[in-house]
Amino acid sequence: MEVLRYSAFTKEAWGGNPAGVVLNAKGLSSADMAAIAKEVGYSETAFVLPADGPEFDVRYFSPGIEVPFCGHATIAAAVAYAHRHGVGDLKLRTKAGVIGVRTAVDAAGWCTATLTSVPPRTAGVTDAQIEDLLALLGWEASELDLRLPPRATYAGAWHLVLAAATRSRLARLDYDMPKLTRLMERHGWVTVNLVWRESSTVFHARNPFPTGGVFEDPATGAAAAALGGYLRDRRLIPLPAEVTVLQGHDMGRPSSITVDIPEEPGTGIGITGTAVPI
């Protein structure tokens, strides 16, 4: 068994979101995977179980929990597979559903991967839930951009979208990990997706992930896909659209996620990025 290390949504090993990748996890138990992910220490490690042809079962473990789907580890695993076996189409069976992935080499020679999420959906949240979250983050209600109302969003895992009115508010992040973990576990949120809208097609994001034992994720493909579904569901941008999510800059690990949002309701959201070996 070999544990590869790739950083996703970046062209530099010091940027993006690092992920562990095990391309052949055959014979590993759940306990084995959990222990390996904890030892690797990244926000997620993807364990690929070869099946028939270009179809694979994939499981994702953070240092703290198993998650049903992880975008950046999917991009990392797909690029790692392409580096070993060549580019093409893959079908990944995850606990969230079947994810299609296409790898290619762009004009500059970079290997890219594009995943298509499961159908996204959104759900309302209560005033009490938002009040509790704001208190834990140290944010005031007056600091929110209510043109992007808080919603629970899903594209393989649940994320709470909370929009800051200013970039400076987004830049300041401090919270109590155990307390936020308990709140998120109570409501089934895998991350909190804090965003600021620079323009109709450029968003900045930060993703607290205490439920997985990580203070913050520097690039979160699953949350970006869920954000795409939210923007479509709420008709907040002209469709179809290509949106760029910039994440990790406040952590010193800049990343860029391309989000393709089809106009048709219920269709999966496309997430594209590069990945490089660490």
PDB file of C-alpha atoms in Angstrom:
ATOM      1  CA  MET A   1       0.000   0.000   0.000  1.00  0.00           C
ATOM      2  CA  GLU A   2       1.291   3.449  -0.974  1.00  0.00           C
ATOM      3  CA  VAL A   3      -0.009   6.749   0.414  1.00  0.00           C
ATOM      4  CA  LEU A   4       0.392   9.527  -2.143  1.00  0.00           C
ATOM      5  CA  ARG A   5       0.186  13.191  -1.198  1.00  0.00           C
ATOM      6  CA  TYR A   6      -1.282  15.718  -3.618  1.00  0.00           C
ATOM      7  CA  SER A   7      -2.402  19.318  -3.230  1.00  0.00           C
ATOM      8  CA  ALA A   8      -5.632  20.148  -5.065  1.00  0.00           C
ATOM      9  CA  PHE A   9      -6.878  23.357  -6.682  1.00  0.00           C
ATOM     10  CA  THR A  10      -3.377  24.737  -7.078  1.00  0.00           C
ATOM     11  CA  LYS A  11      -0.336  24.562  -9.345  1.00  0.00           C
ATOM     12  CA  GLU A  12       2.063  24.925  -6.412  1.00  0.00           C
ATOM     13  CA  ALA A  13       2.673  22.266  -3.739  1.00  0.00           C
ATOM     14  CA  TRP A  14       2.585  24.937  -1.020  1.00  0.00           C
ATOM     15  CA  GLY A  15      -0.867  26.120  -2.102  1.00  0.00           C
ATOM     16  CA  GLY A  16      -4.281  24.514  -2.330  1.00  0.00           C
ATOM     17  CA  ASN A  17      -5.612  21.786  -0.081  1.00  0.00           C
ATOM     18  CA  PRO A  18      -3.398  18.743   0.542  1.00  0.00           C
ATOM     19  CA  ALA A  19      -4.993  15.307   0.425  1.00  0.00           C
ATOM     20  CA  GLY A  20      -3.809  11.803   0.996  1.00  0.00           C
ATOM     21  CA  VAL A  21      -4.517   9.355  -1.829  1.00  0.00           C
ATOM     22  CA  VAL A  22      -4.429   5.556  -1.667  1.00  0.00           C
ATOM     23  CA  LEU A  23      -5.006   4.299  -5.212  1.00  0.00           C
ATOM     24  CA  ASN A  24      -5.391   0.660  -4.171  1.00  0.00           C
ATOM     25  CA  ALA A  25      -7.041   0.335  -0.780  1.00  0.00           C
ATOM     26  CA  LYS A  26      -8.038  -3.290  -1.299  1.00  0.00           C
ATOM     27  CA  GLY A  27      -7.860  -5.211   1.978  1.00  0.00           C
ATOM     28  CA  LEU A  28      -7.982  -2.148   4.239  1.00  0.00           C
ATOM     29  CA  SER A  29     -10.650  -2.103   6.925  1.00  0.00           C
ATOM     30  CA  SER A  30     -12.521   1.007   8.014  1.00  0.00           C
ATOM     31  CA  ALA A  31     -10.333   1.115  11.095  1.00  0.00           C
ATOM     32  CA  ASP A  32      -7.223   0.907   8.905  1.00  0.00           C
ATOM     33  CA  MET A  33      -8.419   3.795   6.766  1.00  0.00           C
ATOM     34  CA  ALA A  34      -9.275   5.922   9.790  1.00  0.00           C
ATOM     35  CA  ALA A  35      -5.847   5.278  11.309  1.00  0.00           C
ATOM     36  CA  ILE A  36      -4.031   6.113   8.047  1.00  0.00           C
ATOM     37  CA  ALA A  37      -6.020   9.338   7.611  1.00  0.00           C
ATOM     38  CA  LYS A  38      -5.198  10.378  11.161  1.00  0.00           C
ATOM     39  CA  GLU A  39      -1.508   9.663  10.600  1.00  0.00           C
ATOM     40  CA  VAL A  40      -1.482  11.570   7.278  1.00  0.00           C
ATOM     41  CA  GLY A  41      -3.132  14.489   9.076  1.00  0.00           C
ATOM     42  CA  TYR A  42      -4.683  16.209   6.065  1.00  0.00           C
ATOM     43  CA  SER A  43      -8.315  17.284   6.091  1.00  0.00           C
ATOM     44  CA  GLU A  44      -9.114  14.207   3.970  1.00  0.00           C
ATOM     45  CA  THR A  45      -7.545  11.095   2.552  1.00  0.00           C
ATOM     46  CA  ALA A  46      -9.225   9.283  -0.346  1.00  0.00           C
ATOM     47  CA  PHE A  47      -9.158   5.480  -0.414  1.00  0.00           C
ATOM     48  CA  VAL A  48      -9.774   4.028  -3.874  1.00  0.00           C
ATOM     49  CA  LEU A  49     -11.008   0.453  -4.202  1.00  0.00           C
ATOM     50  CA  PRO A  50     -10.625  -0.784  -7.793  1.00  0.00           C
ATOM     51  CA  ALA A  51     -13.670  -2.432  -9.313  1.00  0.00           C
ATOM     52  CA  ASP A  52     -14.451  -3.248 -12.949  1.00  0.00           C
ATOM     53  CA  GLY A  53     -12.955  -1.075 -15.687  1.00  0.00           C
ATOM     54  CA  PRO A  54     -12.764   2.644 -14.928  1.00  0.00           C
ATOM     55  CA  GLU A  55     -15.192   2.292 -11.997  1.00  0.00           C
ATOM     56  CA  PHE A  56     -14.064   2.577  -8.396  1.00  0.00           C
ATOM     57  CA  ASP A  57     -15.452   2.654  -4.909  1.00  0.00           C
ATOM     58  CA  VAL A  58     -14.025   5.591  -2.966  1.00  0.00           C
ATOM     59  CA  ARG A  59     -14.145   6.377   0.732  1.00  0.00           C
ATOM     60  CA  TYR A  60     -13.019   9.605   2.377  1.00  0.00           C
ATOM     61  CA  PHE A  61     -11.627   9.929   5.881  1.00  0.00           C
ATOM     62  CA  SER A  62     -10.640  13.051   7.776  1.00  0.00           C
ATOM     63  CA  PRO A  63      -8.502  12.777  10.928  1.00  0.00           C
ATOM     64  CA  GLY A  64     -11.735  12.749  12.931  1.00  0.00           C
ATOM     65  CA  ILE A  65     -14.543  11.199  10.884  1.00  0.00           C
ATOM     66  CA  GLU A  66     -15.495   9.518   7.613  1.00  0.00           C
ATOM     67  CA  VAL A  67     -17.314  11.895   5.249  1.00  0.00           C
ATOM     68  CA  PRO A  68     -19.643  10.829   2.413  1.00  0.00           C
ATOM     69  CA  PHE A  69     -17.920  12.933  -0.239  1.00  0.00           C
ATOM     70  CA  CYS A  70     -14.901  15.215  -0.547  1.00  0.00           C
ATOM     71  CA  GLY A  71     -14.240  17.384  -3.576  1.00  0.00           C
ATOM     72  CA  HIS A  72     -10.567  18.229  -3.180  1.00  0.00           C
ATOM     73  CA  ALA A  73      -9.595  14.619  -2.399  1.00  0.00           C
ATOM     74  CA  THR A  74     -11.551  13.513  -5.493  1.00  0.00           C
ATOM     75  CA  ILE A  75      -9.621  15.967  -7.670  1.00  0.00           C
ATOM     76  CA  ALA A  76      -6.346  14.822  -6.067  1.00  0.00           C
ATOM     77  CA  ALA A  77      -7.162  11.123  -6.529  1.00  0.00           C
ATOM     78  CA  ALA A  78      -8.235  11.601 -10.163  1.00  0.00           C
ATOM     79  CA  VAL A  79      -5.051  13.490 -11.068  1.00  0.00           C
ATOM     80  CA  ALA A  80      -2.912  10.948  -9.209  1.00  0.00           C
ATOM     81  CA  TYR A  81      -4.642   8.156 -11.154  1.00  0.00           C
ATOM     82  CA  ALA A  82      -4.102  10.028 -14.441  1.00  0.00           C
ATOM     83  CA  HIS A  83      -0.416  10.423 -13.655  1.00  0.00           C
ATOM     84  CA  ARG A  84      -0.161   6.635 -13.290  1.00  0.00           C
ATOM     85  CA  HIS A  85      -2.606   5.423 -15.945  1.00  0.00           C
ATOM     86  CA  GLY A  86      -3.336   8.282 -18.337  1.00  0.00           C
ATOM     87  CA  VAL A  87      -6.205  10.744 -18.655  1.00  0.00           C
ATOM     88  CA  GLY A  88      -9.810   9.842 -19.382  1.00  0.00           C
ATOM     89  CA  ASP A  89     -13.197   9.298 -17.768  1.00  0.00           C
ATOM     90  CA  LEU A  90     -13.721   7.704 -14.358  1.00  0.00           C
ATOM     91  CA  LYS A  91     -16.806   6.697 -12.424  1.00  0.00           C
ATOM     92  CA  LEU A  92     -16.535   6.890  -8.632  1.00  0.00           C
ATOM     93  CA  ARG A  93     -19.039   5.235  -6.326  1.00  0.00           C
ATOM     94  CA  THR A  94     -19.103   7.241  -3.102  1.00  0.00           C
ATOM     95  CA  LYS A  95     -21.374   7.106  -0.079  1.00  0.00           C
ATOM     96  CA  ALA A  96     -23.078  10.224  -1.461  1.00  0.00           C
ATOM     97  CA  GLY A  97     -23.721   8.639  -4.866  1.00  0.00           C
ATOM     98  CA  VAL A  98     -21.985   8.145  -8.205  1.00  0.00           C
ATOM     99  CA  ILE A  99     -19.551  10.885  -9.227  1.00  0.00           C
ATOM    100  CA  GLY A 100     -18.291  11.200 -12.786  1.00  0.00           C
ATOM    101  CA  VAL A 101     -14.768  12.587 -13.243  1.00  0.00           C
ATOM    102  CA  ARG A 102     -12.907  13.533 -16.412  1.00  0.00           C
ATOM    103  CA  THR A 103      -9.161  14.177 -16.444  1.00  0.00           C
ATOM    104  CA  ALA A 104      -7.338  16.000 -19.228  1.00  0.00           C
ATOM    105  CA  VAL A 105      -4.128  17.857 -19.979  1.00  0.00           C
ATOM    106  CA  ASP A 106      -4.605  21.558 -20.721  1.00  0.00           C
ATOM    107  CA  ALA A 107      -2.734  23.670 -23.266  1.00  0.00           C
ATOM    108  CA  ALA A 108      -0.070  24.551 -20.705  1.00  0.00           C
ATOM    109  CA  GLY A 109       0.544  20.893 -19.861  1.00  0.00           C
ATOM    110  CA  TRP A 110      -1.237  20.809 -16.504  1.00  0.00           C
ATOM    111  CA  CYS A 111      -3.350  17.797 -15.609  1.00  0.00           C
ATOM    112  CA  THR A 112      -6.838  18.906 -14.617  1.00  0.00           C
ATOM    113  CA  ALA A 113      -9.820  17.024 -13.250  1.00  0.00           C
ATOM    114  CA  THR A 114     -13.499  17.890 -13.540  1.00  0.00           C
ATOM    115  CA  LEU A 115     -16.036  16.166 -11.323  1.00  0.00           C
ATOM    116  CA  THR A 116     -19.803  16.338 -11.660  1.00  0.00           C
ATOM    117  CA  SER A 117     -21.523  16.394  -8.292  1.00  0.00           C
ATOM    118  CA  VAL A 118     -24.639  14.544  -7.259  1.00  0.00           C
ATOM    119  CA  PRO A 119     -27.796  16.665  -7.706  1.00  0.00           C
ATOM    120  CA  PRO A 120     -27.535  19.567  -5.230  1.00  0.00           C
ATOM    121  CA  ARG A 121     -30.255  20.858  -2.960  1.00  0.00           C
ATOM    122  CA  THR A 122     -30.812  23.545  -0.367  1.00  0.00           C
ATOM    123  CA  ALA A 123     -32.752  23.754   2.882  1.00  0.00           C
ATOM    124  CA  GLY A 124     -33.806  26.570   5.161  1.00  0.00           C
ATOM    125  CA  VAL A 125     -32.264  27.250   8.555  1.00  0.00           C
ATOM    126  CA  THR A 126     -33.870  28.786  11.621  1.00  0.00           C
ATOM    127  CA  ASP A 127     -33.112  32.168  13.149  1.00  0.00           C
ATOM    128  CA  ALA A 128     -31.995  30.362  16.294  1.00  0.00           C
ATOM    129  CA  GLN A 129     -29.468  28.264  14.350  1.00  0.00           C
ATOM    130  CA  ILE A 130     -27.993  31.391  12.758  1.00  0.00           C
ATOM    131  CA  GLU A 131     -27.895  33.241  16.076  1.00  0.00           C
ATOM    132  CA  ASP A 132     -26.013  30.343  17.670  1.00  0.00           C
ATOM    133  CA  LEU A 133     -23.552  30.197  14.774  1.00  0.00           C
ATOM    134  CA  LEU A 134     -22.935  33.949  14.767  1.00  0.00           C
ATOM    135  CA  ALA A 135     -22.270  33.896  18.501  1.00  0.00           C
ATOM    136  CA  LEU A 136     -19.687  31.122  18.132  1.00  0.00           C
ATOM    137  CA  LEU A 137     -17.971  32.901  15.231  1.00  0.00           C
ATOM    138  CA  GLY A 138     -18.049  36.276  16.950  1.00  0.00           C
ATOM    139  CA  TRP A 139     -19.940  37.815  14.020  1.00  0.00           C
ATOM    140  CA  GLU A 140     -22.735  40.376  14.235  1.00  0.00           C
ATOM    141  CA  ALA A 141     -25.941  40.065  12.235  1.00  0.00           C
ATOM    142  CA  SER A 142     -25.189  43.498  10.767  1.00  0.00           C
ATOM    143  CA  GLU A 143     -22.012  42.052   9.179  1.00  0.00           C
ATOM    144  CA  LEU A 144     -23.974  39.663   6.933  1.00  0.00           C
ATOM    145  CA  ASP A 145     -24.808  40.131   3.262  1.00  0.00           C
ATOM    146  CA  LEU A 146     -28.485  39.244   3.320  1.00  0.00           C
ATOM    147  CA  ARG A 147     -28.661  39.333  -0.481  1.00  0.00           C
ATOM    148  CA  LEU A 148     -27.163  35.861  -0.013  1.00  0.00           C
ATOM    149  CA  PRO A 149     -29.416  34.529   2.744  1.00  0.00           C
ATOM    150  CA  PRO A 150     -28.148  31.734   5.040  1.00  0.00           C
ATOM    151  CA  ARG A 151     -29.066  28.275   3.803  1.00  0.00           C
ATOM    152  CA  ALA A 152     -28.026  24.676   4.339  1.00  0.00           C
ATOM    153  CA  THR A 153     -26.615  23.451   1.029  1.00  0.00           C
ATOM    154  CA  TYR A 154     -25.854  19.961  -0.247  1.00  0.00           C
ATOM    155  CA  ALA A 155     -23.874  18.412  -3.122  1.00  0.00           C
ATOM    156  CA  GLY A 156     -22.693  15.229  -1.432  1.00  0.00           C
ATOM    157  CA  ALA A 157     -22.404  16.646   2.095  1.00  0.00           C
ATOM    158  CA  TRP A 158     -24.212  19.417   3.972  1.00  0.00           C
ATOM    159  CA  HIS A 159     -22.629  22.874   4.334  1.00  0.00           C
ATOM    160  CA  LEU A 160     -24.107  25.982   5.943  1.00  0.00           C
ATOM    161  CA  VAL A 161     -23.650  29.045   3.684  1.00  0.00           C
ATOM    162  CA  LEU A 162     -23.123  32.292   5.568  1.00  0.00           C
ATOM    163  CA  ALA A 163     -22.256  35.414   3.534  1.00  0.00           C
ATOM    164  CA  ALA A 164     -20.124  38.247   4.909  1.00  0.00           C
ATOM    165  CA  ALA A 165     -20.875  41.788   3.762  1.00  0.00           C
ATOM    166  CA  THR A 166     -17.170  42.707   3.538  1.00  0.00           C
ATOM    167  CA  ARG A 167     -13.879  41.031   2.698  1.00  0.00           C
ATOM    168  CA  SER A 168     -12.405  42.263   5.989  1.00  0.00           C
ATOM    169  CA  ARG A 169     -15.077  40.398   7.960  1.00  0.00           C
ATOM    170  CA  LEU A 170     -14.264  37.199   6.098  1.00  0.00           C
ATOM    171  CA  ALA A 171     -10.540  37.697   6.764  1.00  0.00           C
ATOM    172  CA  ARG A 172     -11.015  37.474  10.545  1.00  0.00           C
ATOM    173  CA  LEU A 173     -11.768  33.950  11.709  1.00  0.00           C
ATOM    174  CA  ASP A 174     -11.617  32.708  15.290  1.00  0.00           C
ATOM    175  CA  TYR A 175     -13.863  30.241  17.068  1.00  0.00           C
ATOM    176  CA  ASP A 176     -14.009  27.584  19.766  1.00  0.00           C
ATOM    177  CA  MET A 177     -13.534  24.234  17.987  1.00  0.00           C
ATOM    178  CA  PRO A 178     -15.346  21.975  20.508  1.00  0.00           C
ATOM    179  CA  LYS A 179     -18.351  24.308  20.722  1.00  0.00           C
ATOM    180  CA  LEU A 180     -18.684  24.730  16.964  1.00  0.00           C
ATOM    181  CA  THR A 181     -18.232  20.976  16.497  1.00  0.00           C
ATOM    182  CA  ARG A 182     -21.189  20.290  18.788  1.00  0.00           C
ATOM    183  CA  LEU A 183     -23.375  22.808  16.934  1.00  0.00           C
ATOM    184  CA  MET A 184     -22.469  21.400  13.523  1.00  0.00           C
ATOM    185  CA  GLU A 185     -22.960  17.791  14.611  1.00  0.00           C
ATOM    186  CA  ARG A 186     -26.367  18.706  16.029  1.00  0.00           C
ATOM    187  CA  HIS A 187     -27.489  20.069  12.656  1.00  0.00           C
ATOM    188  CA  GLY A 188     -25.585  17.708  10.345  1.00  0.00           C
ATOM    189  CA  TRP A 189     -23.295  20.356   8.782  1.00  0.00           C
ATOM    190  CA  VAL A 190     -19.949  18.971   7.585  1.00  0.00           C
ATOM    191  CA  THR A 191     -18.440  22.447   7.136  1.00  0.00           C
ATOM    192  CA  VAL A 192     -19.560  26.036   7.464  1.00  0.00           C
ATOM    193  CA  ASN A 193     -19.109  27.797   4.125  1.00  0.00           C
ATOM    194  CA  LEU A 194     -18.268  31.423   4.882  1.00  0.00           C
ATOM    195  CA  VAL A 195     -18.308  33.471   1.665  1.00  0.00           C
ATOM    196  CA  TRP A 196     -17.880  37.009   0.371  1.00  0.00           C
ATOM    197  CA  ARG A 197     -19.096  37.952  -3.098  1.00  0.00           C
ATOM    198  CA  GLU A 198     -16.541  40.031  -4.995  1.00  0.00           C
ATOM    199  CA  SER A 199     -18.627  39.982  -8.172  1.00  0.00           C
ATOM    200  CA  SER A 200     -21.384  37.928  -9.745  1.00  0.00           C
ATOM    201  CA  THR A 201     -18.843  35.276 -10.773  1.00  0.00           C
ATOM    202  CA  VAL A 202     -16.076  35.565  -8.158  1.00  0.00           C
ATOM    203  CA  PHE A 203     -16.531  34.434  -4.559  1.00  0.00           C
ATOM    204  CA  HIS A 204     -14.050  34.227  -1.696  1.00  0.00           C
ATOM    205  CA  ALA A 205     -14.603  31.425   0.812  1.00  0.00           C
ATOM    206  CA  ARG A 206     -13.408  30.054   4.135  1.00  0.00           C
ATOM    207  CA  ASN A 207     -14.494  26.670   5.498  1.00  0.00           C
ATOM    208  CA  PRO A 208     -14.269  25.823   9.195  1.00  0.00           C
ATOM    209  CA  PHE A 209     -14.164  22.016   9.488  1.00  0.00           C
ATOM    210  CA  PRO A 210     -13.902  21.234  13.227  1.00  0.00           C
ATOM    211  CA  THR A 211     -16.074  18.111  12.874  1.00  0.00           C
ATOM    212  CA  GLY A 212     -13.182  16.556  10.939  1.00  0.00           C
ATOM    213  CA  GLY A 213     -10.572  17.716  13.413  1.00  0.00           C
ATOM    214  CA  VAL A 214      -9.416  20.598  11.169  1.00  0.00           C
ATOM    215  CA  PHE A 215      -9.723  24.289  12.064  1.00  0.00           C
ATOM    216  CA  GLU A 216     -10.120  25.340   8.434  1.00  0.00           C
ATOM    217  CA  ASP A 217     -10.036  23.805   4.948  1.00  0.00           C
ATOM    218  CA  PRO A 218      -7.980  25.750   2.369  1.00  0.00           C
ATOM    219  CA  ALA A 219     -10.051  24.457  -0.584  1.00  0.00           C
ATOM    220  CA  THR A 220     -13.384  22.652  -0.413  1.00  0.00           C
ATOM    221  CA  GLY A 221     -14.750  21.279  -3.673  1.00  0.00           C
ATOM    222  CA  ALA A 222     -17.864  19.788  -2.095  1.00  0.00           C
ATOM    223  CA  ALA A 223     -18.796  23.126  -0.524  1.00  0.00           C
ATOM    224  CA  ALA A 224     -18.112  24.919  -3.820  1.00  0.00           C
ATOM    225  CA  ALA A 225     -20.449  22.503  -5.622  1.00  0.00           C
ATOM    226  CA  ALA A 226     -23.108  23.062  -2.963  1.00  0.00           C
ATOM    227  CA  LEU A 227     -22.638  26.828  -3.358  1.00  0.00           C
ATOM    228  CA  GLY A 228     -23.207  26.432  -7.096  1.00  0.00           C
ATOM    229  CA  GLY A 229     -26.463  24.625  -6.431  1.00  0.00           C
ATOM    230  CA  TYR A 230     -27.493  27.351  -3.980  1.00  0.00           C
ATOM    231  CA  LEU A 231     -26.782  30.132  -6.478  1.00  0.00           C
ATOM    232  CA  ARG A 232     -28.866  28.328  -9.109  1.00  0.00           C
ATOM    233  CA  ASP A 233     -31.695  27.435  -6.727  1.00  0.00           C
ATOM    234  CA  ARG A 234     -31.983  31.031  -5.507  1.00  0.00           C
ATOM    235  CA  ARG A 235     -31.483  32.489  -9.025  1.00  0.00           C
ATOM    236  CA  LEU A 236     -28.740  34.730  -7.661  1.00  0.00           C
ATOM    237  CA  ILE A 237     -26.702  34.827 -10.895  1.00  0.00           C
ATOM    238  CA  PRO A 238     -27.478  34.622 -14.632  1.00  0.00           C
ATOM    239  CA  LEU A 239     -27.418  31.022 -15.865  1.00  0.00           C
ATOM    240  CA  PRO A 240     -25.628  29.032 -17.107  1.00  0.00           C
ATOM    241  CA  ALA A 241     -22.582  30.346 -15.280  1.00  0.00           C
ATOM    242  CA  GLU A 242     -18.937  29.728 -14.536  1.00  0.00           C
ATOM    243  CA  VAL A 243     -17.968  30.886 -11.066  1.00  0.00           C
ATOM    244  CA  THR A 244     -14.522  31.090  -9.485  1.00  0.00           C
ATOM    245  CA  VAL A 245     -14.200  30.358  -5.761  1.00  0.00           C
ATOM    246  CA  LEU A 246     -10.994  31.682  -4.216  1.00  0.00           C
ATOM    247  CA  GLN A 247     -10.146  30.008  -0.926  1.00  0.00           C
ATOM    248  CA  GLY A 248      -7.169  29.495   1.374  1.00  0.00           C
ATOM    249  CA  HIS A 249      -5.630  32.949   0.811  1.00  0.00           C
ATOM    250  CA  ASP A 250      -6.084  33.958   4.452  1.00  0.00           C
ATOM    251  CA  MET A 251      -4.266  30.747   5.458  1.00  0.00           C
ATOM    252  CA  GLY A 252      -1.323  31.266   3.123  1.00  0.00           C
ATOM    253  CA  ARG A 253      -2.492  28.337   0.924  1.00  0.00           C
ATOM    254  CA  PRO A 254      -4.178  30.065  -2.043  1.00  0.00           C
ATOM    255  CA  SER A 255      -6.470  27.952  -4.172  1.00  0.00           C
ATOM    256  CA  SER A 256      -8.817  28.440  -7.106  1.00  0.00           C
ATOM    257  CA  ILE A 257     -11.912  26.339  -7.802  1.00  0.00           C
ATOM    258  CA  THR A 258     -13.866  26.586 -11.059  1.00  0.00           C
ATOM    259  CA  VAL A 259     -17.601  25.960 -10.615  1.00  0.00           C
ATOM    260  CA  ASP A 260     -19.727  25.252 -13.703  1.00  0.00           C
ATOM    261  CA  ILE A 261     -23.429  25.753 -13.041  1.00  0.00           C
ATOM    262  CA  PRO A 262     -25.850  24.399 -15.675  1.00  0.00           C
ATOM    263  CA  GLU A 263     -29.195  26.114 -16.004  1.00  0.00           C
ATOM    264  CA  GLU A 264     -31.255  22.921 -15.737  1.00  0.00           C
ATOM    265  CA  PRO A 265     -32.587  22.346 -12.198  1.00  0.00           C
ATOM    266  CA  GLY A 266     -31.467  19.147 -10.507  1.00  0.00           C
ATOM    267  CA  THR A 267     -28.374  18.624 -12.642  1.00  0.00           C
ATOM    268  CA  GLY A 268     -24.972  18.125 -11.068  1.00  0.00           C
ATOM    269  CA  ILE A 269     -22.506  20.962 -10.597  1.00  0.00           C
ATOM    270  CA  GLY A 270     -19.113  20.800 -12.303  1.00  0.00           C
ATOM    271  CA  ILE A 271     -15.979  21.349 -10.232  1.00  0.00           C
ATOM    272  CA  THR A 272     -12.632  21.731 -12.001  1.00  0.00           C
ATOM    273  CA  GLY A 273      -9.131  22.072 -10.628  1.00  0.00           C
ATOM    274  CA  THR A 274      -5.529  21.072 -10.954  1.00  0.00           C
ATOM    275  CA  ALA A 275      -3.546  19.004  -8.465  1.00  0.00           C
ATOM    276  CA  VAL A 276       0.188  18.564  -7.942  1.00  0.00           C
ATOM    277  CA  PRO A 277       2.290  16.054  -6.013  1.00  0.00           C
ATOM    278  CA  ILE A 278       3.644  17.201  -2.679  1.00  0.00           C
TER     279      ILE A 278
END
